[in-house]
Structures are given as C-alpha cells and as structure tokens.
mmCIF file of C-alpha atoms in Angstrom:
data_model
loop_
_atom_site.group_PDB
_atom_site.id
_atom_site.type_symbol
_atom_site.label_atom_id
_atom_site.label_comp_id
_atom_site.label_asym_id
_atom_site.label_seq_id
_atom_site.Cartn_x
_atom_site.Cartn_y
_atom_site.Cartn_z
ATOM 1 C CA UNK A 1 143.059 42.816 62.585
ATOM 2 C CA UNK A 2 144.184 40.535 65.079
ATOM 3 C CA UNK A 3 143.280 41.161 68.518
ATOM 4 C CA UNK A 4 146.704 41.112 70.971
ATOM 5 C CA UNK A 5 146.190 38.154 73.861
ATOM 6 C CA UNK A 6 146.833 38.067 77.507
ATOM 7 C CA UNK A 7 149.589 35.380 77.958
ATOM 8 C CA UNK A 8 148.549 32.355 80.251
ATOM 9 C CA UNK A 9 151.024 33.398 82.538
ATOM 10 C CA UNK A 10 148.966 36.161 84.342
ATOM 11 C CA UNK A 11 150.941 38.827 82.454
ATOM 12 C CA UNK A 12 149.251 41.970 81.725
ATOM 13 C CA UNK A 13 148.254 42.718 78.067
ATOM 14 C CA UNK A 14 150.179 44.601 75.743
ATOM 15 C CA UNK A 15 150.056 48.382 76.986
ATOM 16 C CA UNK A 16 150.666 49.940 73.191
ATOM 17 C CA UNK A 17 147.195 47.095 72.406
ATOM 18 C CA UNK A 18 145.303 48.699 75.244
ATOM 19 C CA UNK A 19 146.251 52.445 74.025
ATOM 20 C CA UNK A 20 145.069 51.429 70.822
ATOM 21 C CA UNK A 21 142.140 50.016 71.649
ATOM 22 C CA UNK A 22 141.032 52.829 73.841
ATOM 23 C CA UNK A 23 142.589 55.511 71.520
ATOM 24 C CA UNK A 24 140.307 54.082 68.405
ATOM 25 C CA UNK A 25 137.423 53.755 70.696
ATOM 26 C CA UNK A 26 137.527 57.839 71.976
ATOM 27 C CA UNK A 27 137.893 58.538 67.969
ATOM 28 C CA UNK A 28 135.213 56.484 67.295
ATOM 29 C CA UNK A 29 132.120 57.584 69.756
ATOM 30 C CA UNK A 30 133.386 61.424 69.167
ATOM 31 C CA UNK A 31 132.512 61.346 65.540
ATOM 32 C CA UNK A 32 129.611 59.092 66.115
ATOM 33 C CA UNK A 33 128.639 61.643 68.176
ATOM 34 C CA UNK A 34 129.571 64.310 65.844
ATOM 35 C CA UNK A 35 127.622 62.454 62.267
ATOM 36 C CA UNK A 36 125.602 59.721 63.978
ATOM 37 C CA UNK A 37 127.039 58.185 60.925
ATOM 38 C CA UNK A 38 128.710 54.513 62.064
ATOM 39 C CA UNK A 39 130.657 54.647 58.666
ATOM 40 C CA UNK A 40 132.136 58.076 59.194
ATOM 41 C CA UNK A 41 133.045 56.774 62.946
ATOM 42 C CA UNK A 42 134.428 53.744 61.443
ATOM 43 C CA UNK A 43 136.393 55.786 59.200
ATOM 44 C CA UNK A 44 137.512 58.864 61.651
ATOM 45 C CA UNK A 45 138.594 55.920 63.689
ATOM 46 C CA UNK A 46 140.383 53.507 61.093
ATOM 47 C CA UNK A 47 138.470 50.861 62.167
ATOM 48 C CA UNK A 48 136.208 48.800 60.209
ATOM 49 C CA UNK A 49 132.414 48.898 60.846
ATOM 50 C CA UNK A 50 132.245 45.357 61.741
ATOM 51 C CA UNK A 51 134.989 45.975 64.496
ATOM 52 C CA UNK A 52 132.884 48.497 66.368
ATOM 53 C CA UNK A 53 130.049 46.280 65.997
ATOM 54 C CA UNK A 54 131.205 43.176 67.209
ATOM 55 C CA UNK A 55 132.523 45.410 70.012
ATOM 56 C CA UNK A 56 129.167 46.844 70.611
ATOM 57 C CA UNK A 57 127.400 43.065 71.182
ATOM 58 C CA UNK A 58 130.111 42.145 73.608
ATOM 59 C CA UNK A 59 130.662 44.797 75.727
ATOM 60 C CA UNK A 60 127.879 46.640 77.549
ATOM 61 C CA UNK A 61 130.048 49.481 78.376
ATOM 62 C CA UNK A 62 131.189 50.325 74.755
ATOM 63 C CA UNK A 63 127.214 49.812 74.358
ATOM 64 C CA UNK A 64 126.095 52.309 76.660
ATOM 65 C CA UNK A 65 128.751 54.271 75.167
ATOM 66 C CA UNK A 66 127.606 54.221 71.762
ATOM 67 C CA UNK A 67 124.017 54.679 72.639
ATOM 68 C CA UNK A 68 124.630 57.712 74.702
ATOM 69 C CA UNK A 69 127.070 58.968 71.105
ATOM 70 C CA UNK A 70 123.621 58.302 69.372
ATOM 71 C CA UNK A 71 121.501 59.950 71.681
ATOM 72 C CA UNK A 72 123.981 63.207 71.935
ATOM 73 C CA UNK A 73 124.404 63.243 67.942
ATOM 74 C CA UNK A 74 120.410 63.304 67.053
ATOM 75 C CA UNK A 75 119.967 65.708 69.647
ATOM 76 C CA UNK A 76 122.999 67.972 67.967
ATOM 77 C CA UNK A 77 121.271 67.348 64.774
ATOM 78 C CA UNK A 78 117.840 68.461 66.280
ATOM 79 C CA UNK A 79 119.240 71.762 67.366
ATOM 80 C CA UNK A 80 120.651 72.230 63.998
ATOM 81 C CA UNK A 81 117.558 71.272 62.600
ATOM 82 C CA UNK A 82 115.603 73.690 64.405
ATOM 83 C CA UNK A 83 118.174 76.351 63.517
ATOM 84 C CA UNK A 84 118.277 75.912 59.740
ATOM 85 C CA UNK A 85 114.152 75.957 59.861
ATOM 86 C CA UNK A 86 114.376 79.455 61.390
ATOM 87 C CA UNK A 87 116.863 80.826 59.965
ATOM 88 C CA UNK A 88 117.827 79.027 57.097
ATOM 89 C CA UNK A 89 121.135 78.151 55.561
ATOM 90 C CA UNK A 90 122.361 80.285 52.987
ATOM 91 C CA UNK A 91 124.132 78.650 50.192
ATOM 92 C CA UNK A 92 125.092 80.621 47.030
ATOM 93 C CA UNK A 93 123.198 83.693 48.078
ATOM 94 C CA UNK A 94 119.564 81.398 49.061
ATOM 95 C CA UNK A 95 118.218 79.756 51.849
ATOM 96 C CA UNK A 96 118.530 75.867 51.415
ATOM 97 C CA UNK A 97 118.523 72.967 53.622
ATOM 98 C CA UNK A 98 116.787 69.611 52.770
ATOM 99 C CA UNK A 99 114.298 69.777 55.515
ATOM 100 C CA UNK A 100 112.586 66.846 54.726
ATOM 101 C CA UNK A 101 115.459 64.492 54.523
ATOM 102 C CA UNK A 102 116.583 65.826 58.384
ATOM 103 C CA UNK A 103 113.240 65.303 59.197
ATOM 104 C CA UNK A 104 112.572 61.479 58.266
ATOM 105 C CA UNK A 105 116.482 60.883 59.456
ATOM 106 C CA UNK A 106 115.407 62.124 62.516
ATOM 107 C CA UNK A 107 112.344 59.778 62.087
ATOM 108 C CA UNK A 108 114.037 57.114 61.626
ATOM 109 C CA UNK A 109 115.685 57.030 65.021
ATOM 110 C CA UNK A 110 112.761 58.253 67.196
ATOM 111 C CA UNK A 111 112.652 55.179 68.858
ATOM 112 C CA UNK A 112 116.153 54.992 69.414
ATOM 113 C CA UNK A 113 116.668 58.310 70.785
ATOM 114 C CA UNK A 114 113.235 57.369 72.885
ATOM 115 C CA UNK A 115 114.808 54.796 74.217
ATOM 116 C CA UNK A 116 118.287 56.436 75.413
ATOM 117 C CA UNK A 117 116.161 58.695 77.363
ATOM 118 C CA UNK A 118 114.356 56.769 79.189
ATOM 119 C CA UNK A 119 117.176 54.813 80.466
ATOM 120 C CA UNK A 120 118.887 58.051 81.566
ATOM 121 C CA UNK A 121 115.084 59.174 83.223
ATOM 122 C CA UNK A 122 115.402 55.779 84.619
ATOM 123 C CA UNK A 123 118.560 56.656 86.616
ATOM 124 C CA UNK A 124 116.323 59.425 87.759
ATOM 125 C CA UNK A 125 113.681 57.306 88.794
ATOM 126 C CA UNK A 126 115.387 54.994 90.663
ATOM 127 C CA UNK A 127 116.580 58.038 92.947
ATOM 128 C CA UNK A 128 112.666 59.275 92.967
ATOM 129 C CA UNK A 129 112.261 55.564 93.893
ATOM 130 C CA UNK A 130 114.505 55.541 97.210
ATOM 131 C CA UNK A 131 112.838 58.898 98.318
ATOM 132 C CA UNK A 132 109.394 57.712 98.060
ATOM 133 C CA UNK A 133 110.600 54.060 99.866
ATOM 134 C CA UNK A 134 112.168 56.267 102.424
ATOM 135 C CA UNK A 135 109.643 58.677 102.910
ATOM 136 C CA UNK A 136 107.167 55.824 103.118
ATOM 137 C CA UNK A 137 109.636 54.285 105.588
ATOM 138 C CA UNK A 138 109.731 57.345 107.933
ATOM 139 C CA UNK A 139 105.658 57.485 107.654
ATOM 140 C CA UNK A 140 105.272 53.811 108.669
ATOM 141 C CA UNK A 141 107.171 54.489 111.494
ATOM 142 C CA UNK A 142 105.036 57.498 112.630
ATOM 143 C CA UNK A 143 102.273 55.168 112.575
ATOM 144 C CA UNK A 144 103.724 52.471 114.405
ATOM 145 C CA UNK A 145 104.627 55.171 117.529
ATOM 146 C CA UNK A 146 101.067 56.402 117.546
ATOM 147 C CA UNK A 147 99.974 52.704 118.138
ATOM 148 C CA UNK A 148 101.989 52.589 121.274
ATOM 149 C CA UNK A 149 100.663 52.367 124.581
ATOM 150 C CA UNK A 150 100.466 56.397 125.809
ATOM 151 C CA UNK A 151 100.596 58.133 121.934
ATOM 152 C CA UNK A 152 97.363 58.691 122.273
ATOM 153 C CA UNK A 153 97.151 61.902 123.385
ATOM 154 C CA UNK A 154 99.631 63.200 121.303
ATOM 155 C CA UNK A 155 97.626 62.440 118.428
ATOM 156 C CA UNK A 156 95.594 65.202 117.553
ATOM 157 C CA UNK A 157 91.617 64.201 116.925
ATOM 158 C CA UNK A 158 90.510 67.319 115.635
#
C-alpha cells in the first residue's frame, strides 16, 4: 500500500489518509492488546504485519504504544491464567486448559513484559527522584542558615 504524501506546497495531508492511518492503528493495538498475537492485530486491522512493523521502528510513539498493548495483553492473559488454574475451564463436561503451553508463552515474554514495567516504574522514579532532590534541597538550606552568624543558639545541642 502506498503511503499518501504531503504536497511540497505546505498543504496538509490527505484527511481520509490520516483517518485511515489512525483508524487501522486503534484496530490494531486493541487486538494486540486483546491476543498479544501481531498476526491477529495485523489481521483485525487489515494491515499487513510488515506495515505495523516498519511503523513500530520509525515511530517511538506507535512504539510505546505497542509495548504498553504487549504489556496490557500478557497481563490479561496472566489473570486468565491464574483463573483457569483455579478453577478450570470446562469443556465438554471436564476441566481443560493447556497449562503448560500458557505457561512457557508467558515465558517467553518475561523479559518483555519486565521491561514495560520498569519503564512505567521509571516514570515513578523520576517523580521519587524530584522529591528526594527537593527534599535534599530544602535540607541544604537548613544547614546553610545554621552556619550564619547568630543561628547558633537556635540550634539545639542537646
């Protein structure tokens, strides 16, 4: 599929192109979400998987985007996980789910999911970060008054 261009001119792009693109895009990172399954995205979306690749390697939103699909997908697959192990799912009358093949798919992405979270505990961080720089700021300057010339006997000894 052929991408629509931005004329030379300055003129905007093609607003039916942008729906598109951002209509096949919201398809896309809901089912991803949904399967964690790039094929099934690809095909939810109508797009092919090399589309939503490419995409992926160019744009760090779509990126983030995809990652944080990922991320919500294994942990919906988790939960179900966890809920077929204890209490089963019954299938023609018996209790069947192919544990181990959930299990080593959720293997398989450990370090993927890992990863996903500790860029969103980063964000976290980074606010723990300013509080500890600001409550180090606010100390340093309690210090820095006590040094003054008369602090001294407001400074307890004891």
């Amino acid at each position: 599929m052929v991408e629509p261009k931005t004329a030379s001119s300055g003129a905007a792009p093609c607003r039916r192109g942008n729906k598109t693109e951002q209509r096949w895009r919201t398809l896309f990172l809901g089912a991803l979400a949904e399967t964690s399954n790039v094929s099934a995205a690809s095909l939810a979306a109508a797009v092919p998987p090399g589309k939503a690749y490419r995409l992926r390697r160019i744009d760090p939103d779509f990126a983030r985007a995809w990652r944080a699909a990922l991320l919500e997908g294994y942990e919906n697959l988790e939960m179900e996980v966890l809920y077929r192990l204890r209490f089963g799912d019954p299938k023609d009358g018996d209790v069947k789910f192919d544990n181990a093949t959930a299990l080593r798919l959720l293997g398989l992405h450990r370090e993927t999911v890992a990863r996903e979270r500790a860029a969103r505990e980063n964000e976290d961080l980074t606010a723990v970060r300013a509080s500890i720089h600001a409550k180090l700021a606010q100390l340093r300057e309690q210090v820095m008054a006590r040094r003054l010339p008369g602090a001294e006997a407001e400074v307890d000894h004891g």
